[in-house]
Amino acid sequence: MWRTFNIVMRIVSSVIGIAMILMGVVWILQGFNLAFRVGFMVGNFHWTIYGAILALVGIAQVIWSNARQVRR
């Protein structure tokens, strides 16, 4: 039972991390005024920094969720 739970939670955690990476990339592109040129984030350099931080946290989430030990 715990093995199945660990596998499912590892997948869920990885999906959340990937979503964070994708959102961070979109925020970076909007901050640089390169994508989705509608909204309050467009051309605002602060969103580039926020996006980079979110993408780094997402990368850390994916690495952490796949590098931890599986207990039996």
Short mmCIF file of C-alpha atoms in Angstrom, two decimals:
data_model
loop_
_atom_site.label_atom_id
_atom_site.label_comp_id
_atom_site.label_asym_id
_atom_site.label_seq_id
_atom_site.Cartn_x
_atom_site.Cartn_y
_atom_site.Cartn_z
CA MET A 1 0.00 0.00 0.00
CA TRP A 2 2.75 2.48 0.92
CA ARG A 3 4.68 1.67 -2.23
CA THR A 4 1.68 2.59 -4.39
CA PHE A 5 1.12 5.75 -2.36
CA ASN A 6 4.77 6.77 -2.82
CA ILE A 7 4.62 6.21 -6.57
CA VAL A 8 1.40 8.21 -6.95
CA MET A 9 2.68 11.07 -4.80
CA ARG A 10 5.96 11.12 -6.71
CA ILE A 11 4.03 11.49 -9.97
CA VAL A 12 1.74 14.19 -8.53
CA SER A 13 4.71 16.09 -7.13
CA SER A 14 6.52 15.90 -10.47
CA VAL A 15 3.46 17.15 -12.36
CA ILE A 16 3.15 20.10 -9.97
CA GLY A 17 6.85 20.88 -10.47
CA ILE A 18 6.50 20.74 -14.26
CA ALA A 19 3.48 23.05 -14.09
CA MET A 20 5.52 25.49 -12.00
CA ILE A 21 8.34 25.40 -14.57
CA LEU A 22 5.93 26.08 -17.44
CA MET A 23 4.24 28.94 -15.58
CA GLY A 24 7.64 30.43 -14.78
CA VAL A 25 8.66 30.30 -18.43
CA VAL A 26 5.43 32.04 -19.47
CA TRP A 27 6.00 34.75 -16.84
CA ILE A 28 9.59 35.22 -18.06
CA LEU A 29 8.42 35.57 -21.65
CA GLN A 30 5.72 38.04 -20.65
CA GLY A 31 8.19 40.05 -18.60
CA PHE A 32 10.43 40.32 -21.65
CA ASN A 33 7.38 41.20 -23.80
CA LEU A 34 7.87 38.15 -26.02
CA ALA A 35 4.64 36.17 -25.55
CA PHE A 36 0.96 36.72 -24.79
CA ARG A 37 1.11 40.48 -25.26
CA VAL A 38 -2.09 41.14 -23.32
CA GLY A 39 -2.26 41.79 -19.59
CA PHE A 40 -0.59 43.58 -16.75
CA MET A 41 2.57 41.42 -16.77
CA VAL A 42 3.65 42.38 -20.27
CA GLY A 43 6.87 44.36 -20.38
CA ASN A 44 7.20 44.47 -16.58
CA PHE A 45 10.68 43.25 -15.61
CA HIS A 46 9.51 42.20 -12.13
CA TRP A 47 7.56 39.34 -13.67
CA THR A 48 10.73 38.11 -15.34
CA ILE A 49 12.33 37.76 -11.91
CA TYR A 50 9.21 36.15 -10.40
CA GLY A 51 9.08 33.71 -13.31
CA ALA A 52 12.73 32.77 -12.91
CA ILE A 53 12.21 32.13 -9.20
CA LEU A 54 9.09 30.03 -9.88
CA ALA A 55 10.89 28.02 -12.56
CA LEU A 56 13.82 27.33 -10.21
CA VAL A 57 11.45 26.22 -7.45
CA GLY A 58 9.71 23.95 -9.97
CA ILE A 59 13.03 22.41 -11.00
CA ALA A 60 13.88 21.83 -7.34
CA GLN A 61 10.44 20.24 -6.81
CA VAL A 62 10.94 17.78 -9.67
CA ILE A 63 14.46 16.90 -8.50
CA TRP A 64 13.37 16.48 -4.87
CA SER A 65 10.35 14.36 -5.70
CA ASN A 66 12.40 11.95 -7.80
CA ALA A 67 15.57 11.79 -5.72
CA ARG A 68 14.19 10.82 -2.32
CA GLN A 69 14.45 7.30 -0.97
CA VAL A 70 11.53 4.91 -1.18
CA ARG A 71 10.74 3.25 2.15
CA ARG A 72 9.45 -0.28 2.31
#
